[in-house]
Amino acid sequence: MPDTRTFRSGVLRRAAVLAAVPLLVLAGCSSSSSTTASTSANAAPTGGSLTIGLLGDIGQPPDPDIYYANNGLAIVLNAYEGLVQYQNNIDTVKIAPRLATSWTISKDNTVYTFKLRTGVTFHDGTPFTSAAVKVAFDRRIAVKGGAAYMVQGVKSVATPDAQTAVVTLKEGNAAFLDYLASPFGPKMESPTGLTKNAGTDNAQTYLMTHDLGTGPYELTSAQTGTKYGMTQYAGYWGTKSPFKTINLPVYNDASSIQLAFDKGDVSAIVAALPSSSLPKYNNNPAYGSYLLPTLQSALVTLNPSKSFFAGKPARTAFMQFIDQQKLVTQVLGARSEVATTLYAKGMIPGGADKQNISYDPAVFTAYAKTVPAGTAMVIGYASDNTNAQQMAAIVAAQAQAAGIKATAQGFPTSQVFGWANDPTKGPDAFIDGNNGPDGGNPYMWGHVFWDKSGGINYFLCDDPAVDADLDAAVKSGATALFVKAAQQYSATGCYLNLSYNKDWVVAQKWLAGVAEAHNIGANELDFSLLSIKK
């Protein structure tokens, strides 16, 4: 089983940030195409500069071994590269080459051999060779960031030649490629640059305002809370866009970033606008609007430590009471679709992890008649997530109609992630408006949400047999075992995958390559793949 000591604390920090960037509610508003900006204001730039707006500051230094949130991935993923990545522009999980062109895996998933790309240089001009792989893994462990768990299982890195790296793990882990493909996975950093700028903190101070990556752009300006700037790296090995500079101004609220976009001052906005703005842009020929796949979902979890849901019959009856189709359609709108699987969309080939929870409100209505009159129930939601708030209010009203004294209550994110220390302090049920794992392997989903040591199993609803199956499955990579674990956890009645959430990007009409620059693992764009429509 992979070492999960850092995994849990890291997920808590990452998920706290993720939950704080909610998929906002689809309000009942009419189309606002009359507010279309003028053609001249929205013309394509002629000076080779692209402006991507950031909603709020990135929150942490754009150091790939420290950064563990969302907004700053725009910088990290364009300045740095890993050995592999998730393939762009598809809605399923598929590992694709990046700095490694090919790889082989031993039958027991303990030895990963990578053939590395030639002709690659770091931004300090030094060549990328296999020696950088061990250096990058070692630094990640040394700085003890949230995603350090991804390399804790590494036993050794051998470098038989400059273009071959052989990574040996302490035990089998079929999720290791997904660790490397994750947007938070280890990125290659110049060994020379790390040594030169090490200081007393493993170059952490230096990487607050500089970078040592191989990516298409260099970090050239970092004004915390105001703006960031990137410049195209002349020696980049891959595709180069016509944009020589990238401007990343920081906006403090959604209305100000939207106004800047309407005026043409911002070229694109990624995962920042509220769904209430969908009607304005989604069908407006003056703009580009893209709903793109992610690994994130809305979830419903129940608290077995509370008396109402202490028994499995109550839990399964309540899950059948949830009108999944109505909640997703009415509240989440075009930003989401009804989830039909237990893991994230595309994690299990062919959807073999089918979610077998049928909508039948009569079951819960009948159960409600067996409990004392006036029995209370609290349906919780993160107080900064308006989607979850509206869904909780709808479900609470329906439960009231069934004779339960149900209320919807908001909780601050910090409190939500403290429930795992004492679930009795949590509500009876919780609707999580938007959450997801670090990567696309089923273990990265199941362990986080279902294992009591995973980090986002708020109420510690746990089946030891599920934990054992997940631990065995991640060693072997057996899809059937992952499916078995999912079905068995679903049978506890503690969990419902409500929706597959999408990433929404709005862009000026002249910007090309948006979908091609996006992948399912990250809510950001590869700027090198963007261009101007001809």
Short mmCIF file of C-alpha atoms in Angstrom, two decimals:
data_model
loop_
_atom_site.label_atom_id
_atom_site.label_comp_id
_atom_site.label_asym_id
_atom_site.label_seq_id
_atom_site.Cartn_x
_atom_site.Cartn_y
_atom_site.Cartn_z
CA MET A 1 0.00 0.00 0.00
CA PRO A 2 1.38 3.48 -0.85
CA ASP A 3 2.48 5.60 2.07
CA THR A 4 -0.53 7.76 2.99
CA ARG A 5 0.83 9.74 5.92
CA THR A 6 1.51 12.86 3.87
CA PHE A 7 -1.25 11.96 1.44
CA ARG A 8 -3.96 12.65 3.97
CA SER A 9 -2.68 15.98 5.22
CA GLY A 10 -1.88 17.07 1.69
CA VAL A 11 -5.35 16.24 0.43
CA LEU A 12 -6.86 18.23 3.28
CA ARG A 13 -4.96 21.33 2.25
CA ARG A 14 -5.64 20.90 -1.46
CA ALA A 15 -9.31 20.06 -0.96
CA ALA A 16 -9.78 23.05 1.29
CA VAL A 17 -8.64 25.30 -1.53
CA LEU A 18 -10.67 23.34 -4.08
CA ALA A 19 -13.81 23.70 -2.01
CA ALA A 20 -13.19 27.42 -1.76
CA VAL A 21 -13.43 27.80 -5.54
CA PRO A 22 -17.04 26.64 -5.98
CA LEU A 23 -18.96 25.92 -9.12
CA LEU A 24 -21.48 28.72 -8.63
CA VAL A 25 -25.23 28.36 -8.96
CA LEU A 26 -27.08 28.72 -12.24
CA ALA A 27 -29.41 31.61 -11.54
CA GLY A 28 -32.68 32.16 -13.35
CA CYS A 29 -31.55 35.00 -15.59
CA SER A 30 -32.13 35.82 -19.19
CA SER A 31 -29.57 36.06 -21.94
CA SER A 32 -27.56 39.29 -21.92
CA SER A 33 -26.24 39.32 -25.44
CA SER A 34 -27.07 43.03 -25.61
CA THR A 35 -23.98 43.69 -23.48
CA THR A 36 -21.63 42.37 -26.17
CA ALA A 37 -18.40 44.38 -26.28
CA SER A 38 -17.45 46.22 -29.41
CA THR A 39 -15.54 44.46 -32.17
CA SER A 40 -12.58 46.82 -31.81
CA ALA A 41 -12.31 46.25 -28.06
CA ASN A 42 -12.27 42.49 -28.58
CA ALA A 43 -9.86 42.39 -31.49
CA ALA A 44 -6.95 39.96 -31.43
CA PRO A 45 -3.68 41.39 -30.08
CA THR A 46 -1.04 42.39 -32.60
CA GLY A 47 1.90 42.61 -30.20
CA GLY A 48 2.20 38.94 -29.28
CA SER A 49 0.75 39.32 -25.78
CA LEU A 50 -2.00 37.17 -24.23
CA THR A 51 -3.86 38.15 -21.06
CA ILE A 52 -5.43 35.49 -18.83
CA GLY A 53 -7.33 36.81 -15.83
CA LEU A 54 -6.85 35.29 -12.37
CA LEU A 55 -9.73 35.42 -9.88
CA GLY A 56 -7.93 36.09 -6.62
CA ASP A 57 -4.22 35.70 -5.97
CA ILE A 58 -2.64 32.27 -6.43
CA GLY A 59 -2.23 32.00 -2.66
CA GLN A 60 1.09 30.14 -2.62
CA PRO A 61 4.47 30.54 -4.35
CA PRO A 62 4.43 28.95 -7.86
CA ASP A 63 7.03 26.41 -6.72
CA PRO A 64 5.94 23.03 -8.17
CA ASP A 65 6.88 21.20 -4.97
CA ILE A 66 4.98 23.65 -2.76
CA TYR A 67 2.01 24.74 -4.85
CA TYR A 68 -1.08 22.64 -4.04
CA ALA A 69 -4.15 24.64 -5.04
CA ASN A 70 -5.78 25.67 -8.33
CA ASN A 71 -5.34 29.24 -9.55
CA GLY A 72 -1.55 29.11 -9.77
CA LEU A 73 -1.49 26.02 -11.97
CA ALA A 74 -1.64 28.46 -14.87
CA ILE A 75 1.93 29.37 -13.96
CA VAL A 76 3.22 26.00 -12.76
CA LEU A 77 2.00 23.99 -15.76
CA ASN A 78 3.42 26.44 -18.29
CA ALA A 79 6.81 26.90 -16.63
CA TYR A 80 7.40 23.27 -15.68
CA GLU A 81 6.86 19.83 -17.20
CA GLY A 82 6.68 16.35 -15.75
CA LEU A 83 7.65 13.05 -17.31
CA VAL A 84 4.05 12.37 -18.38
CA GLN A 85 0.69 14.15 -18.38
CA TYR A 86 -2.97 13.42 -19.03
CA GLN A 87 -3.85 13.61 -22.69
CA ASN A 88 -5.45 16.88 -23.71
CA ASN A 89 -8.92 17.33 -25.16
CA ILE A 90 -10.52 14.00 -24.18
CA ASP A 91 -13.04 13.22 -21.45
CA THR A 92 -11.39 10.01 -20.27
CA VAL A 93 -8.20 9.39 -18.33
CA LYS A 94 -5.26 8.57 -20.60
CA ILE A 95 -1.55 8.95 -19.86
CA ALA A 96 0.37 10.82 -22.56
CA PRO A 97 4.11 11.56 -23.05
CA ARG A 98 5.71 14.81 -21.99
CA LEU A 99 9.41 14.76 -21.08
CA ALA A 100 9.34 10.98 -21.25
CA THR A 101 8.62 9.68 -24.76
CA SER A 102 7.93 6.09 -23.69
CA TRP A 103 7.97 3.87 -20.63
CA THR A 104 7.76 0.27 -19.51
CA ILE A 105 6.40 -1.11 -16.25
CA SER A 106 7.38 -4.35 -14.54
CA LYS A 107 4.65 -6.92 -14.00
CA ASP A 108 4.61 -6.25 -10.27
CA ASN A 109 4.38 -2.45 -10.78
CA THR A 110 7.60 -1.80 -8.87
CA VAL A 111 9.96 -0.78 -11.70
CA TYR A 112 9.16 2.06 -14.11
CA THR A 113 11.66 2.65 -16.92
CA PHE A 114 11.41 5.95 -18.79
CA LYS A 115 13.01 6.91 -22.11
CA LEU A 116 13.50 10.65 -22.02
CA ARG A 117 13.09 13.28 -24.69
CA THR A 118 16.28 14.59 -26.31
CA GLY A 119 17.04 18.23 -27.11
CA VAL A 120 15.34 19.59 -23.99
CA THR A 121 16.92 22.35 -21.93
CA PHE A 122 16.01 24.02 -18.67
CA HIS A 123 15.36 27.74 -18.61
CA ASP A 124 18.87 28.30 -17.27
CA GLY A 125 20.22 26.73 -20.47
CA THR A 126 21.43 23.46 -18.95
CA PRO A 127 20.38 20.17 -20.62
CA PHE A 128 17.63 17.96 -19.27
CA THR A 129 18.99 14.49 -18.57
CA SER A 130 18.01 11.50 -16.45
CA ALA A 131 19.97 12.94 -13.51
CA ALA A 132 17.22 15.53 -13.06
CA VAL A 133 14.62 12.87 -12.22
CA LYS A 134 16.23 11.84 -8.92
CA VAL A 135 16.98 15.47 -8.04
CA ALA A 136 13.33 16.44 -8.58
CA PHE A 137 12.05 13.51 -6.50
CA ASP A 138 14.53 14.23 -3.70
CA ARG A 139 13.64 17.92 -3.54
CA ARG A 140 9.95 17.15 -3.29
CA ILE A 141 10.59 14.99 -0.25
CA ALA A 142 12.94 17.59 1.24
CA VAL A 143 10.50 20.52 1.12
CA LYS A 144 7.63 18.39 2.50
CA GLY A 145 4.86 19.99 0.45
CA GLY A 146 1.33 18.61 0.27
CA ALA A 147 2.02 16.44 -2.77
CA ALA A 148 5.20 14.85 -1.37
CA TYR A 149 3.26 11.58 -0.96
CA MET A 150 3.57 11.03 -4.73
CA VAL A 151 7.26 10.16 -4.44
CA GLN A 152 7.44 8.79 -0.91
CA GLY A 153 7.22 5.28 -2.30
CA VAL A 154 10.31 5.67 -4.49
CA LYS A 155 13.15 3.37 -3.41
CA SER A 156 15.76 4.41 -5.99
CA VAL A 157 16.33 6.15 -9.32
CA ALA A 158 18.98 4.64 -11.59
CA THR A 159 20.39 6.50 -14.61
CA PRO A 160 22.07 3.99 -16.96
CA ASP A 161 22.42 6.75 -19.54
CA ALA A 162 21.45 10.38 -20.06
CA GLN A 163 18.11 9.51 -21.66
CA THR A 164 17.03 6.62 -19.40
CA ALA A 165 15.66 6.79 -15.87
CA VAL A 166 14.75 3.62 -13.97
CA VAL A 167 12.50 4.29 -10.98
CA THR A 168 12.16 1.45 -8.46
CA LEU A 169 9.40 1.62 -5.87
CA LYS A 170 9.39 0.14 -2.38
CA GLU A 171 6.27 -1.84 -3.31
CA GLY A 172 3.98 -2.19 -6.31
CA ASN A 173 1.89 0.86 -7.18
CA ALA A 174 -0.16 0.87 -10.38
CA ALA A 175 -1.13 4.51 -9.67
CA PHE A 176 2.44 5.78 -9.96
CA LEU A 177 2.05 7.02 -13.55
CA ASP A 178 -1.04 8.93 -12.44
CA TYR A 179 0.98 10.50 -9.64
CA LEU A 180 3.44 11.69 -12.28
CA ALA A 181 0.67 12.84 -14.66
CA SER A 182 -1.20 14.77 -11.98
CA PRO A 183 -1.04 18.57 -12.33
CA PHE A 184 0.41 18.44 -8.81
CA GLY A 185 2.84 15.65 -9.72
CA PRO A 186 6.63 16.07 -9.62
CA LYS A 187 8.02 18.43 -12.23
CA MET A 188 11.56 18.46 -13.58
CA GLU A 189 13.78 21.24 -12.20
CA SER A 190 17.30 22.20 -13.18
CA PRO A 191 19.78 20.42 -10.85
CA THR A 192 22.31 23.15 -11.58
CA GLY A 193 19.83 25.90 -10.82
CA LEU A 194 18.65 24.26 -7.60
CA THR A 195 22.23 23.97 -6.37
CA LYS A 196 23.14 27.52 -7.38
CA ASN A 197 20.08 29.04 -5.72
CA ALA A 198 19.65 26.57 -2.85
CA GLY A 199 20.13 29.10 -0.06
CA THR A 200 18.99 27.64 3.25
CA ASP A 201 15.59 26.39 2.06
CA ASN A 202 16.20 24.19 -1.00
CA ALA A 203 15.69 27.15 -3.37
CA GLN A 204 12.18 27.87 -2.08
CA THR A 205 12.90 31.59 -1.78
CA TYR A 206 14.30 31.72 -5.32
CA LEU A 207 11.31 29.90 -6.80
CA MET A 208 8.88 32.40 -5.34
CA THR A 209 9.79 34.81 -8.14
CA HIS A 210 11.72 32.67 -10.65
CA ASP A 211 11.46 29.22 -12.19
CA LEU A 212 13.83 26.40 -13.11
CA GLY A 213 11.62 24.42 -15.44
CA THR A 214 11.62 23.24 -19.06
CA GLY A 215 8.17 24.51 -19.99
CA PRO A 216 7.13 26.77 -22.88
CA TYR A 217 7.18 29.91 -20.72
CA GLU A 218 9.43 31.40 -18.05
CA LEU A 219 8.15 33.19 -14.96
CA THR A 220 9.51 36.72 -15.37
CA SER A 221 7.32 38.76 -13.01
CA ALA A 222 5.61 37.96 -9.71
CA GLN A 223 3.78 40.78 -7.92
CA THR A 224 1.75 39.01 -5.26
CA GLY A 225 -1.88 40.08 -5.25
CA THR A 226 -1.48 42.21 -8.35
CA LYS A 227 -0.17 40.39 -11.42
CA TYR A 228 2.20 37.76 -12.77
CA GLY A 229 4.04 37.67 -16.07
CA MET A 230 5.55 34.96 -18.25
CA THR A 231 7.79 35.15 -21.32
CA GLN A 232 8.10 32.53 -24.03
CA TYR A 233 11.23 30.38 -23.63
CA ALA A 234 13.19 30.62 -26.88
CA GLY A 235 14.77 27.19 -26.37
CA TYR A 236 11.52 25.30 -25.83
CA TRP A 237 11.52 21.88 -27.50
CA GLY A 238 7.80 21.76 -28.32
CA THR A 239 5.11 23.81 -30.04
CA LYS A 240 5.40 27.57 -29.75
CA SER A 241 2.38 29.83 -29.84
CA PRO A 242 2.34 33.32 -31.38
CA PHE A 243 2.09 34.72 -27.86
CA LYS A 244 5.53 35.85 -26.71
CA THR A 245 4.31 37.15 -23.36
CA ILE A 246 1.54 36.07 -21.00
CA ASN A 247 -0.01 38.60 -18.64
CA LEU A 248 -1.83 37.24 -15.58
CA PRO A 249 -3.54 40.14 -13.76
CA VAL A 250 -5.27 39.40 -10.44
CA TYR A 251 -8.94 40.42 -9.97
CA ASN A 252 -10.55 40.36 -6.54
CA ASP A 253 -14.09 39.46 -7.59
CA ALA A 254 -15.94 37.80 -10.44
CA SER A 255 -17.69 40.99 -11.56
CA SER A 256 -14.42 42.85 -12.11
CA ILE A 257 -12.80 40.06 -14.10
CA GLN A 258 -15.95 39.70 -16.18
CA LEU A 259 -16.03 43.43 -16.90
CA ALA A 260 -12.39 43.31 -18.02
CA PHE A 261 -13.22 40.41 -20.32
CA ASP A 262 -16.20 42.23 -21.83
CA LYS A 263 -14.00 45.24 -22.55
CA GLY A 264 -11.43 43.02 -24.26
CA ASP A 265 -8.74 43.65 -21.64
CA VAL A 266 -8.71 39.92 -20.76
CA SER A 267 -8.35 37.28 -23.46
CA ALA A 268 -9.72 34.31 -21.50
CA ILE A 269 -11.08 33.32 -18.08
CA VAL A 270 -10.66 29.77 -16.81
CA ALA A 271 -12.94 28.24 -14.14
CA ALA A 272 -13.74 31.56 -12.48
CA LEU A 273 -17.09 32.93 -13.67
CA PRO A 274 -20.38 32.02 -11.96
CA SER A 275 -22.81 29.79 -13.80
CA SER A 276 -25.28 32.68 -13.75
CA SER A 277 -23.17 34.14 -16.57
CA LEU A 278 -23.68 31.10 -18.80
CA PRO A 279 -26.65 32.52 -20.74
CA LYS A 280 -24.67 35.64 -21.57
CA TYR A 281 -21.74 33.84 -23.18
CA ASN A 282 -22.78 30.30 -24.03
CA ASN A 283 -24.95 31.22 -26.99
CA ASN A 284 -23.31 34.51 -27.89
CA PRO A 285 -21.50 34.43 -31.27
CA ALA A 286 -19.23 37.25 -30.12
CA TYR A 287 -17.42 34.97 -27.66
CA GLY A 288 -15.98 31.50 -27.32
CA SER A 289 -17.55 29.40 -24.55
CA TYR A 290 -16.16 25.95 -23.69
CA LEU A 291 -17.51 23.37 -21.24
CA LEU A 292 -14.62 20.97 -20.74
CA PRO A 293 -14.21 17.71 -18.78
CA THR A 294 -12.71 17.49 -15.29
CA LEU A 295 -12.32 14.81 -12.60
CA GLN A 296 -14.53 16.76 -10.19
CA SER A 297 -17.99 15.91 -8.92
CA ALA A 298 -20.74 16.97 -6.59
CA LEU A 299 -21.17 14.37 -3.85
CA VAL A 300 -23.62 13.40 -1.11
CA THR A 301 -22.22 11.72 2.02
CA LEU A 302 -24.05 10.55 5.15
CA ASN A 303 -22.88 10.49 8.77
CA PRO A 304 -23.29 7.08 10.44
CA SER A 305 -22.15 8.51 13.79
CA LYS A 306 -25.43 10.47 14.00
CA SER A 307 -28.50 8.62 15.22
CA PHE A 308 -30.62 9.23 12.13
CA PHE A 309 -28.19 7.49 9.78
CA ALA A 310 -26.69 4.98 12.22
CA GLY A 311 -28.49 2.18 10.41
CA LYS A 312 -27.95 1.14 6.81
CA PRO A 313 -31.70 1.04 5.95
CA ALA A 314 -32.03 4.75 6.71
CA ARG A 315 -28.96 5.58 4.65
CA THR A 316 -30.01 3.59 1.58
CA ALA A 317 -33.57 4.96 1.79
CA PHE A 318 -32.27 8.54 1.89
CA MET A 319 -30.01 8.01 -1.12
CA GLN A 320 -33.03 6.73 -3.06
CA PHE A 321 -34.85 9.88 -1.95
CA ILE A 322 -32.33 12.12 -3.75
CA ASP A 323 -33.71 13.26 -7.11
CA GLN A 324 -30.35 13.28 -8.83
CA GLN A 325 -31.66 14.28 -12.24
CA LYS A 326 -33.63 17.21 -10.88
CA LEU A 327 -30.85 18.54 -8.64
CA VAL A 328 -28.23 18.44 -11.37
CA THR A 329 -30.49 19.92 -14.03
CA GLN A 330 -32.14 22.57 -11.87
CA VAL A 331 -29.15 23.69 -9.81
CA LEU A 332 -25.97 22.82 -11.68
CA GLY A 333 -27.25 23.30 -15.22
CA ALA A 334 -24.98 22.98 -18.24
CA ARG A 335 -21.88 23.04 -16.06
CA SER A 336 -22.58 19.45 -14.97
CA GLU A 337 -24.15 16.16 -16.02
CA VAL A 338 -25.73 13.40 -13.96
CA ALA A 339 -23.09 10.98 -12.66
CA THR A 340 -23.71 7.34 -13.51
CA THR A 341 -20.53 5.84 -12.04
CA LEU A 342 -19.07 5.58 -8.56
CA TYR A 343 -15.66 6.93 -9.51
CA ALA A 344 -15.06 10.07 -11.54
CA LYS A 345 -16.06 10.01 -15.17
CA GLY A 346 -13.67 7.98 -17.31
CA MET A 347 -11.65 6.42 -14.49
CA ILE A 348 -12.99 2.91 -15.12
CA PRO A 349 -13.13 1.80 -18.78
CA GLY A 350 -16.63 1.32 -20.10
CA GLY A 351 -18.31 2.60 -16.93
CA ALA A 352 -18.13 -0.79 -15.22
CA ASP A 353 -18.37 1.03 -11.88
CA LYS A 354 -22.03 1.79 -12.49
CA GLN A 355 -23.85 3.51 -9.64
CA ASN A 356 -26.84 1.34 -8.84
CA ILE A 357 -28.97 3.72 -6.78
CA SER A 358 -32.43 4.09 -8.24
CA TYR A 359 -34.64 7.07 -7.48
CA ASP A 360 -37.57 5.91 -5.35
CA PRO A 361 -38.71 8.56 -2.82
CA ALA A 362 -41.45 6.28 -1.49
CA VAL A 363 -38.85 4.17 0.33
CA PHE A 364 -37.67 7.10 2.46
CA THR A 365 -41.19 8.45 2.92
CA ALA A 366 -42.19 5.09 4.36
CA TYR A 367 -39.11 4.99 6.56
CA ALA A 368 -39.81 8.50 7.88
CA LYS A 369 -43.12 7.28 9.27
CA THR A 370 -41.28 4.80 11.51
CA VAL A 371 -39.27 7.45 13.39
CA PRO A 372 -40.65 9.67 16.19
CA ALA A 373 -42.57 12.72 15.04
CA GLY A 374 -40.40 15.82 14.82
CA THR A 375 -37.14 13.88 14.36
CA ALA A 376 -34.50 16.37 13.26
CA MET A 377 -31.96 16.17 10.44
CA VAL A 378 -29.26 18.67 9.43
CA ILE A 379 -28.12 18.71 5.81
CA GLY A 380 -24.81 20.51 5.62
CA TYR A 381 -22.93 22.30 2.88
CA ALA A 382 -19.76 24.39 2.63
CA SER A 383 -20.88 27.95 3.33
CA ASP A 384 -18.94 29.36 0.37
CA ASN A 385 -20.55 27.03 -2.18
CA THR A 386 -23.86 28.39 -3.42
CA ASN A 387 -24.58 25.33 -5.55
CA ALA A 388 -24.39 23.05 -2.54
CA GLN A 389 -26.45 25.51 -0.52
CA GLN A 390 -29.30 25.44 -3.02
CA MET A 391 -29.20 21.65 -3.32
CA ALA A 392 -29.23 21.24 0.46
CA ALA A 393 -32.22 23.58 0.73
CA ILE A 394 -34.15 21.60 -1.89
CA VAL A 395 -33.44 18.24 -0.23
CA ALA A 396 -34.29 19.64 3.21
CA ALA A 397 -37.63 20.93 1.95
CA GLN A 398 -38.41 17.52 0.45
CA ALA A 399 -37.48 15.79 3.70
CA GLN A 400 -39.77 18.17 5.59
CA ALA A 401 -42.61 17.18 3.29
CA ALA A 402 -41.88 13.57 4.26
CA GLY A 403 -42.34 14.43 7.94
CA ILE A 404 -38.71 15.00 8.98
CA LYS A 405 -37.68 18.23 10.74
CA ALA A 406 -34.89 18.87 8.24
CA THR A 407 -32.80 22.03 7.92
CA ALA A 408 -29.98 23.10 5.61
CA GLN A 409 -26.95 24.57 7.35
CA GLY A 410 -23.71 26.06 6.05
CA PHE A 411 -20.32 25.29 7.57
CA PRO A 412 -16.97 27.03 6.97
CA THR A 413 -14.49 24.94 5.00
CA SER A 414 -12.08 24.68 7.93
CA GLN A 415 -14.83 23.13 10.03
CA VAL A 416 -15.83 20.69 7.28
CA PHE A 417 -12.34 19.23 7.12
CA GLY A 418 -12.20 18.95 10.91
CA TRP A 419 -15.10 16.50 11.08
CA ALA A 420 -12.80 13.59 10.34
CA ASN A 421 -11.32 14.15 13.82
CA ASP A 422 -14.77 13.85 15.40
CA PRO A 423 -17.67 13.02 13.02
CA THR A 424 -20.23 13.55 15.79
CA LYS A 425 -19.62 17.28 15.39
CA GLY A 426 -20.78 17.14 11.79
CA PRO A 427 -24.29 17.25 10.30
CA ASP A 428 -26.39 14.20 9.45
CA ALA A 429 -25.72 14.61 5.73
CA PHE A 430 -23.39 16.72 3.62
CA ILE A 431 -23.68 17.92 0.03
CA ASP A 432 -20.25 18.67 -1.44
CA GLY A 433 -20.74 20.96 -4.44
CA ASN A 434 -17.39 20.39 -6.13
CA ASN A 435 -14.52 18.11 -5.18
CA GLY A 436 -12.11 15.70 -6.77
CA PRO A 437 -8.82 13.84 -6.48
CA ASP A 438 -5.27 14.82 -7.44
CA GLY A 439 -5.27 12.46 -10.41
CA GLY A 440 -7.13 9.98 -12.54
CA ASN A 441 -6.34 6.58 -11.03
CA PRO A 442 -9.29 4.95 -9.23
CA TYR A 443 -7.14 4.57 -6.12
CA MET A 444 -6.70 8.33 -5.98
CA TRP A 445 -10.49 8.65 -5.83
CA GLY A 446 -11.48 5.65 -3.70
CA HIS A 447 -8.78 6.06 -1.08
CA VAL A 448 -9.51 9.77 -0.62
CA PHE A 449 -13.30 9.55 -0.38
CA TRP A 450 -13.92 6.07 1.10
CA ASP A 451 -10.98 5.12 3.31
CA LYS A 452 -11.10 6.67 6.79
CA SER A 453 -7.42 7.60 6.41
CA GLY A 454 -7.89 9.18 2.99
CA GLY A 455 -8.62 12.76 3.96
CA ILE A 456 -12.03 13.59 2.48
CA ASN A 457 -14.07 10.84 4.13
CA TYR A 458 -15.54 13.49 6.40
CA PHE A 459 -17.65 11.15 8.54
CA LEU A 460 -15.30 8.13 8.61
CA CYS A 461 -17.89 5.82 7.10
CA ASP A 462 -15.56 2.91 6.49
CA ASP A 463 -15.66 -0.69 5.33
CA PRO A 464 -12.34 -2.43 6.06
CA ALA A 465 -12.95 -4.83 3.18
CA VAL A 466 -13.15 -1.85 0.79
CA ASP A 467 -9.89 -0.46 2.15
CA ALA A 468 -8.21 -3.84 1.68
CA ASP A 469 -9.50 -4.17 -1.89
CA LEU A 470 -8.28 -0.67 -2.78
CA ASP A 471 -4.83 -1.39 -1.31
CA ALA A 472 -4.63 -4.64 -3.26
CA ALA A 473 -5.96 -3.03 -6.45
CA VAL A 474 -3.40 -0.22 -6.45
CA LYS A 475 -0.60 -2.77 -6.25
CA SER A 476 -1.90 -4.91 -9.11
CA GLY A 477 -3.89 -2.36 -11.12
CA ALA A 478 -6.79 -4.83 -11.35
CA THR A 479 -9.84 -2.98 -12.69
CA ALA A 480 -12.20 -5.68 -11.42
CA LEU A 481 -10.93 -5.18 -7.87
CA PHE A 482 -11.43 -1.41 -8.10
CA VAL A 483 -15.00 -2.02 -9.31
CA LYS A 484 -15.63 -4.47 -6.48
CA ALA A 485 -14.41 -1.93 -3.93
CA ALA A 486 -16.67 0.76 -5.39
CA GLN A 487 -19.80 -1.39 -5.40
CA GLN A 488 -19.12 -2.57 -1.85
CA TYR A 489 -18.66 0.97 -0.59
CA SER A 490 -21.83 2.10 -2.34
CA ALA A 491 -23.65 -0.65 -0.46
CA THR A 492 -22.86 1.10 2.84
CA GLY A 493 -25.36 3.79 1.84
CA CYS A 494 -22.92 6.52 2.85
CA TYR A 495 -22.05 7.84 -0.59
CA LEU A 496 -23.64 9.14 -3.79
CA ASN A 497 -21.77 10.54 -6.78
CA LEU A 498 -24.21 13.25 -7.79
CA SER A 499 -22.71 14.88 -10.88
CA TYR A 500 -19.74 15.14 -13.20
CA ASN A 501 -18.70 18.79 -13.09
CA LYS A 502 -17.19 20.61 -16.03
CA ASP A 503 -14.59 23.32 -16.40
CA TRP A 504 -15.95 26.46 -18.04
CA VAL A 505 -13.63 28.62 -20.13
CA VAL A 506 -14.76 31.84 -21.80
CA ALA A 507 -12.46 33.30 -24.42
CA GLN A 508 -12.43 36.05 -26.98
CA LYS A 509 -13.69 34.79 -30.31
CA TRP A 510 -10.28 35.11 -31.95
CA LEU A 511 -8.55 32.72 -29.52
CA ALA A 512 -7.98 29.27 -31.04
CA GLY A 513 -6.92 25.97 -29.49
CA VAL A 514 -8.75 26.26 -26.17
CA ALA A 515 -10.07 22.69 -26.04
CA GLU A 516 -6.79 21.33 -27.40
CA ALA A 517 -4.90 23.12 -24.61
CA HIS A 518 -7.05 21.65 -21.81
CA ASN A 519 -6.85 18.26 -20.12
CA ILE A 520 -9.09 16.46 -17.67
CA GLY A 521 -6.58 16.68 -14.84
CA ALA A 522 -6.29 20.47 -14.54
CA ASN A 523 -8.50 23.53 -14.76
CA GLU A 524 -5.88 25.44 -16.72
CA LEU A 525 -4.60 25.82 -20.28
CA ASP A 526 -1.29 24.99 -21.97
CA PHE A 527 -0.51 28.42 -23.40
CA SER A 528 1.87 26.98 -26.01
CA LEU A 529 -1.12 25.34 -27.75
CA LEU A 530 -3.15 28.55 -28.07
CA SER A 531 -3.15 30.67 -31.21
CA ILE A 532 -5.10 33.30 -33.15
CA LYS A 533 -7.82 32.15 -35.51
CA LYS A 534 -7.06 32.89 -39.14
#
